[in-house]
């Protein structure tokens, strides 16, 4: 076992797990190791494994809610009784469809153009959306947001879900943009986090299936299952505890620490561009 590669695998798994759900942009952080430290890319299969790890983490954390949505949705087919779990299931399904459609066309026609200027785009969006996140959080405090994920209504739910389309611009952050829209829609910080994390489940699943099919059809790279397994486990553990502590503490700490972090990260990326 190559110790250097092992350390890189652990670092990349940690980066994926920690940044996937925080409003700080996972794409920005996955760019930094190669730009600053010369990390070797571990391949598409490794990326898929890390995403599977984060998917397992969010599903494990929300296992009770997911079980409730599944059971109530099955019961709805027989009894037509609408419960909050049924409504939430519809929010997740209806909100994911337009994002997946947009993702298909972006991946097919625009992804290469976006990647050509990835560092410049990520540096800019990291800073710009830091400012917008600060404004959204200040708005939430000023207006004493009281809406939660169970009473937000269809329009709010769809607006927040569809906002994730902006996350295809590198550096925006899927969780960040959904939280921004949720705060502007009147959701509490905790409800903002919970709904953003629930929205990630079908999207990560769809992206993982899409990338997994690409790996099976197109890749010729050799796959090291040991490193893939380590990346999956590390991303799972780190993502699970990020979700747990973020939801626990977000009402107290607010978004300001993440705003400051994004601003610092953006400046580092601009420095990488210059030097």
GROMACS .gro file of C-alpha atoms in nm:
model
  275
    1UNK     CA    1   0.000   0.000   0.000
    2UNK     CA    2   0.134   0.341  -0.101
    3UNK     CA    3   0.120   0.561   0.212
    4UNK     CA    4   0.116   0.885   0.010
    5UNK     CA    5  -0.182   0.772  -0.199
    6UNK     CA    6  -0.354   0.641   0.115
    7UNK     CA    7  -0.323   0.982   0.282
    8UNK     CA    8  -0.455   1.152  -0.032
    9UNK     CA    9  -0.750   0.913  -0.044
   10UNK     CA   10  -0.833   0.984   0.320
   11UNK     CA   11  -0.798   1.360   0.265
   12UNK     CA   12  -1.023   1.356  -0.043
   13UNK     CA   13  -1.282   1.141   0.136
   14UNK     CA   14  -1.283   1.388   0.425
   15UNK     CA   15  -1.314   1.684   0.190
   16UNK     CA   16  -1.608   1.526   0.010
   17UNK     CA   17  -1.782   1.425   0.331
   18UNK     CA   18  -1.734   1.757   0.509
   19UNK     CA   19  -1.809   1.992   0.221
   20UNK     CA   20  -2.099   1.812   0.051
   21UNK     CA   21  -2.356   1.940   0.299
   22UNK     CA   22  -2.204   2.262   0.429
   23UNK     CA   23  -2.272   2.588   0.237
   24UNK     CA   24  -1.907   2.620   0.135
   25UNK     CA   25  -1.888   2.446  -0.208
   26UNK     CA   26  -1.747   2.096  -0.243
   27UNK     CA   27  -1.625   2.171  -0.598
   28UNK     CA   28  -1.402   2.451  -0.469
   29UNK     CA   29  -1.247   2.224  -0.209
   30UNK     CA   30  -1.194   1.932  -0.446
   31UNK     CA   31  -1.007   2.170  -0.676
   32UNK     CA   32  -0.769   2.293  -0.405
   33UNK     CA   33  -0.575   1.970  -0.330
   34UNK     CA   34  -0.454   1.936  -0.689
   35UNK     CA   35  -0.396   2.311  -0.730
   36UNK     CA   36  -0.206   2.361  -0.403
   37UNK     CA   37  -0.054   2.022  -0.320
   38UNK     CA   38  -0.041   1.841  -0.653
   39UNK     CA   39  -0.277   1.563  -0.548
   40UNK     CA   40  -0.326   1.302  -0.816
   41UNK     CA   41  -0.686   1.249  -0.928
   42UNK     CA   42  -0.813   0.912  -0.805
   43UNK     CA   43  -1.051   0.858  -1.096
   44UNK     CA   44  -1.424   0.865  -1.161
   45UNK     CA   45  -1.486   0.540  -0.973
   46UNK     CA   46  -1.336   0.692  -0.658
   47UNK     CA   47  -1.551   1.006  -0.698
   48UNK     CA   48  -1.862   0.788  -0.730
   49UNK     CA   49  -1.765   0.594  -0.416
   50UNK     CA   50  -1.727   0.915  -0.215
   51UNK     CA   51  -2.068   1.035  -0.333
   52UNK     CA   52  -2.215   0.699  -0.234
   53UNK     CA   53  -2.062   0.751   0.109
   54UNK     CA   54  -2.229   1.090   0.150
   55UNK     CA   55  -2.559   0.947   0.022
   56UNK     CA   56  -2.543   0.666   0.278
   57UNK     CA   57  -2.471   0.924   0.550
   58UNK     CA   58  -2.768   1.149   0.477
   59UNK     CA   59  -2.999   0.850   0.438
   60UNK     CA   60  -2.877   0.705   0.767
   61UNK     CA   61  -2.935   1.034   0.949
   62UNK     CA   62  -3.286   1.077   0.805
   63UNK     CA   63  -3.373   0.708   0.815
   64UNK     CA   64  -3.681   0.767   1.033
   65UNK     CA   65  -3.814   1.040   0.803
   66UNK     CA   66  -3.744   0.834   0.491
   67UNK     CA   67  -3.916   0.529   0.639
   68UNK     CA   68  -4.217   0.745   0.726
   69UNK     CA   69  -4.230   0.891   0.373
   70UNK     CA   70  -4.211   0.547   0.216
   71UNK     CA   71  -4.473   0.386   0.442
   72UNK     CA   72  -4.718   0.678   0.420
   73UNK     CA   73  -4.678   0.699   0.041
   74UNK     CA   74  -4.760   0.327   0.006
   75UNK     CA   75  -5.058   0.374   0.238
   76UNK     CA   76  -5.170   0.676   0.035
   77UNK     CA   77  -5.205   0.459  -0.276
   78UNK     CA   78  -5.470   0.258  -0.091
   79UNK     CA   79  -5.639   0.506   0.143
   80UNK     CA   80  -5.574   0.842  -0.027
   81UNK     CA   81  -5.493   0.985   0.316
   82UNK     CA   82  -5.249   1.275   0.282
   83UNK     CA   83  -4.999   1.307   0.566
   84UNK     CA   84  -4.700   1.544   0.613
   85UNK     CA   85  -4.476   1.255   0.505
   86UNK     CA   86  -4.664   1.216   0.178
   87UNK     CA   87  -4.641   1.590   0.112
   88UNK     CA   88  -4.267   1.591   0.180
   89UNK     CA   89  -4.217   1.294  -0.053
   90UNK     CA   90  -4.396   1.486  -0.329
   91UNK     CA   91  -4.183   1.795  -0.260
   92UNK     CA   92  -3.865   1.591  -0.304
   93UNK     CA   93  -3.986   1.415  -0.620
   94UNK     CA   94  -4.135   1.721  -0.790
   95UNK     CA   95  -3.839   1.940  -0.695
   96UNK     CA   96  -3.581   1.694  -0.824
   97UNK     CA   97  -3.725   1.641  -1.175
   98UNK     CA   98  -3.649   1.990  -1.318
   99UNK     CA   99  -3.300   1.988  -1.164
  100UNK     CA  100  -3.221   1.649  -1.321
  101UNK     CA  101  -3.346   1.771  -1.661
  102UNK     CA  102  -3.129   2.083  -1.635
  103UNK     CA  103  -2.835   1.870  -1.524
  104UNK     CA  104  -2.869   1.642  -1.827
  105UNK     CA  105  -2.848   1.931  -2.074
  106UNK     CA  106  -2.570   2.109  -1.885
  107UNK     CA  107  -2.365   1.789  -1.873
  108UNK     CA  108  -2.422   1.730  -2.244
  109UNK     CA  109  -2.370   2.080  -2.384
  110UNK     CA  110  -2.207   2.316  -2.132
  111UNK     CA  111  -1.989   2.116  -1.892
  112UNK     CA  112  -1.669   2.136  -2.099
  113UNK     CA  113  -1.701   2.515  -2.137
  114UNK     CA  114  -1.756   2.555  -1.763
  115UNK     CA  115  -1.451   2.340  -1.681
  116UNK     CA  116  -1.221   2.544  -1.905
  117UNK     CA  117  -1.233   2.838  -1.664
  118UNK     CA  118  -1.308   2.638  -1.349
  119UNK     CA  119  -1.068   2.812  -1.109
  120UNK     CA  120  -1.175   3.163  -1.209
  121UNK     CA  121  -1.544   3.073  -1.193
  122UNK     CA  122  -1.514   2.898  -0.858
  123UNK     CA  123  -1.312   3.184  -0.704
  124UNK     CA  124  -1.572   3.437  -0.816
  125UNK     CA  125  -1.881   3.240  -0.715
  126UNK     CA  126  -1.727   3.146  -0.380
  127UNK     CA  127  -1.700   3.515  -0.290
  128UNK     CA  128  -2.024   3.634  -0.452
  129UNK     CA  129  -2.240   3.370  -0.286
  130UNK     CA  130  -2.067   3.430   0.048
  131UNK     CA  131  -2.208   3.783   0.038
  132UNK     CA  132  -2.554   3.659  -0.069
  133UNK     CA  133  -2.553   3.397   0.208
  134UNK     CA  134  -2.477   3.671   0.462
  135UNK     CA  135  -2.762   3.885   0.330
  136UNK     CA  136  -3.003   3.589   0.341
  137UNK     CA  137  -2.909   3.505   0.700
  138UNK     CA  138  -2.943   3.869   0.806
  139UNK     CA  139  -3.284   3.877   0.637
  140UNK     CA  140  -3.389   3.567   0.832
  141UNK     CA  141  -3.285   3.722   1.164
  142UNK     CA  142  -3.455   4.054   1.088
  143UNK     CA  143  -3.783   3.892   0.983
  144UNK     CA  144  -3.778   3.630   1.262
  145UNK     CA  145  -3.825   3.337   1.023
  146UNK     CA  146  -4.073   3.085   1.166
  147UNK     CA  147  -4.165   2.861   0.870
  148UNK     CA  148  -4.055   2.497   0.897
  149UNK     CA  149  -4.032   2.217   0.641
  150UNK     CA  150  -4.378   2.085   0.731
  151UNK     CA  151  -4.573   2.407   0.669
  152UNK     CA  152  -4.375   2.584   0.398
  153UNK     CA  153  -4.625   2.506   0.121
  154UNK     CA  154  -4.575   2.384  -0.235
  155UNK     CA  155  -4.455   2.714  -0.388
  156UNK     CA  156  -4.179   2.766  -0.133
  157UNK     CA  157  -4.075   2.401  -0.154
  158UNK     CA  158  -4.047   2.409  -0.533
  159UNK     CA  159  -3.864   2.742  -0.542
  160UNK     CA  160  -3.603   2.614  -0.297
  161UNK     CA  161  -3.568   2.283  -0.480
  162UNK     CA  162  -3.539   2.436  -0.827
  163UNK     CA  163  -3.282   2.688  -0.699
  164UNK     CA  164  -3.037   2.396  -0.693
  165UNK     CA  165  -2.998   2.440  -1.069
  166UNK     CA  166  -2.764   2.731  -0.988
  167UNK     CA  167  -2.534   2.479  -0.821
  168UNK     CA  168  -2.422   2.353  -1.163
  169UNK     CA  169  -2.210   2.669  -1.170
  170UNK     CA  170  -1.892   2.556  -0.991
  171UNK     CA  171  -1.831   2.715  -0.653
  172UNK     CA  172  -2.197   2.799  -0.587
  173UNK     CA  173  -2.264   2.504  -0.351
  174UNK     CA  174  -2.584   2.304  -0.380
  175UNK     CA  175  -2.652   2.322  -0.010
  176UNK     CA  176  -2.552   2.688  -0.006
  177UNK     CA  177  -2.792   2.801  -0.277
  178UNK     CA  178  -3.083   2.597  -0.140
  179UNK     CA  179  -3.023   2.743   0.206
  180UNK     CA  180  -3.010   3.096   0.066
  181UNK     CA  181  -3.347   3.054  -0.103
  182UNK     CA  182  -3.493   2.880   0.203
  183UNK     CA  183  -3.391   3.167   0.430
  184UNK     CA  184  -3.539   3.423   0.190
  185UNK     CA  185  -3.858   3.211   0.185
  186UNK     CA  186  -3.898   3.246   0.559
  187UNK     CA  187  -3.772   2.908   0.682
  188UNK     CA  188  -3.593   2.884   1.015
  189UNK     CA  189  -3.223   2.801   1.004
  190UNK     CA  190  -3.287   2.447   1.128
  191UNK     CA  191  -3.568   2.387   0.877
  192UNK     CA  192  -3.345   2.534   0.607
  193UNK     CA  193  -3.073   2.279   0.686
  194UNK     CA  194  -3.310   1.984   0.717
  195UNK     CA  195  -3.489   2.053   0.387
  196UNK     CA  196  -3.161   2.118   0.205
  197UNK     CA  197  -3.021   1.786   0.326
  198UNK     CA  198  -3.338   1.596   0.234
  199UNK     CA  199  -3.328   1.752  -0.114
  200UNK     CA  200  -2.975   1.619  -0.159
  201UNK     CA  201  -3.085   1.255  -0.137
  202UNK     CA  202  -3.253   1.214  -0.479
  203UNK     CA  203  -2.997   1.441  -0.646
  204UNK     CA  204  -2.692   1.256  -0.512
  205UNK     CA  205  -2.862   0.928  -0.605
  206UNK     CA  206  -2.932   1.050  -0.961
  207UNK     CA  207  -2.579   1.191  -1.002
  208UNK     CA  208  -2.428   0.873  -0.863
  209UNK     CA  209  -2.624   0.653  -1.103
  210UNK     CA  210  -2.531   0.877  -1.395
  211UNK     CA  211  -2.160   0.873  -1.307
  212UNK     CA  212  -2.170   0.501  -1.227
  213UNK     CA  213  -2.309   0.421  -1.572
  214UNK     CA  214  -2.034   0.634  -1.726
  215UNK     CA  215  -1.772   0.440  -1.533
  216UNK     CA  216  -1.909   0.105  -1.655
  217UNK     CA  217  -1.944   0.216  -2.017
  218UNK     CA  218  -1.647   0.443  -2.080
  219UNK     CA  219  -1.368   0.401  -1.827
  220UNK     CA  220  -1.057   0.199  -1.903
  221UNK     CA  221  -0.887   0.285  -1.573
  222UNK     CA  222  -0.784   0.012  -1.331
  223UNK     CA  223  -0.991   0.020  -1.014
  224UNK     CA  224  -0.828  -0.017  -0.672
  225UNK     CA  225  -1.115  -0.138  -0.457
  226UNK     CA  226  -0.920  -0.092  -0.132
  227UNK     CA  227  -0.878   0.282  -0.187
  228UNK     CA  228  -1.235   0.311  -0.314
  229UNK     CA  229  -1.361   0.139   0.001
  230UNK     CA  230  -1.154   0.368   0.224
  231UNK     CA  231  -1.284   0.676   0.042
  232UNK     CA  232  -1.643   0.558   0.082
  233UNK     CA  233  -1.604   0.488   0.456
  234UNK     CA  234  -1.425   0.817   0.528
  235UNK     CA  235  -1.679   1.022   0.332
  236UNK     CA  236  -1.966   0.840   0.505
  237UNK     CA  237  -1.840   0.898   0.860
  238UNK     CA  238  -1.739   1.261   0.804
  239UNK     CA  239  -2.064   1.347   0.622
  240UNK     CA  240  -2.282   1.187   0.890
  241UNK     CA  241  -2.128   1.390   1.172
  242UNK     CA  242  -2.129   1.711   0.966
  243UNK     CA  243  -2.505   1.671   0.915
  244UNK     CA  244  -2.561   1.588   1.282
  245UNK     CA  245  -2.368   1.883   1.423
  246UNK     CA  246  -2.477   2.134   1.159
  247UNK     CA  247  -2.846   2.075   1.235
  248UNK     CA  248  -2.776   2.081   1.609
  249UNK     CA  249  -2.582   2.407   1.611
  250UNK     CA  250  -2.705   2.611   1.314
  251UNK     CA  251  -2.969   2.803   1.512
  252UNK     CA  252  -2.698   2.920   1.752
  253UNK     CA  253  -2.406   2.991   1.521
  254UNK     CA  254  -2.592   3.111   1.211
  255UNK     CA  255  -2.430   3.136   0.867
  256UNK     CA  256  -2.162   3.396   0.948
  257UNK     CA  257  -1.878   3.143   1.011
  258UNK     CA  258  -1.942   2.990   0.667
  259UNK     CA  259  -1.958   3.336   0.506
  260UNK     CA  260  -1.617   3.424   0.649
  261UNK     CA  261  -1.477   3.087   0.548
  262UNK     CA  262  -1.603   3.128   0.190
  263UNK     CA  263  -1.447   3.474   0.164
  264UNK     CA  264  -1.110   3.340   0.281
  265UNK     CA  265  -1.137   3.042   0.045
  266UNK     CA  266  -1.221   3.274  -0.246
  267UNK     CA  267  -0.915   3.488  -0.175
  268UNK     CA  268  -0.695   3.175  -0.168
  269UNK     CA  269  -0.835   3.068  -0.506
  270UNK     CA  270  -0.772   3.412  -0.654
  271UNK     CA  271  -0.415   3.386  -0.522
  272UNK     CA  272  -0.381   3.047  -0.697
  273UNK     CA  273  -0.492   3.216  -1.021
  274UNK     CA  274  -0.239   3.497  -0.988
  275UNK     CA  275   0.061   3.295  -0.875
   0.00000   0.00000   0.00000
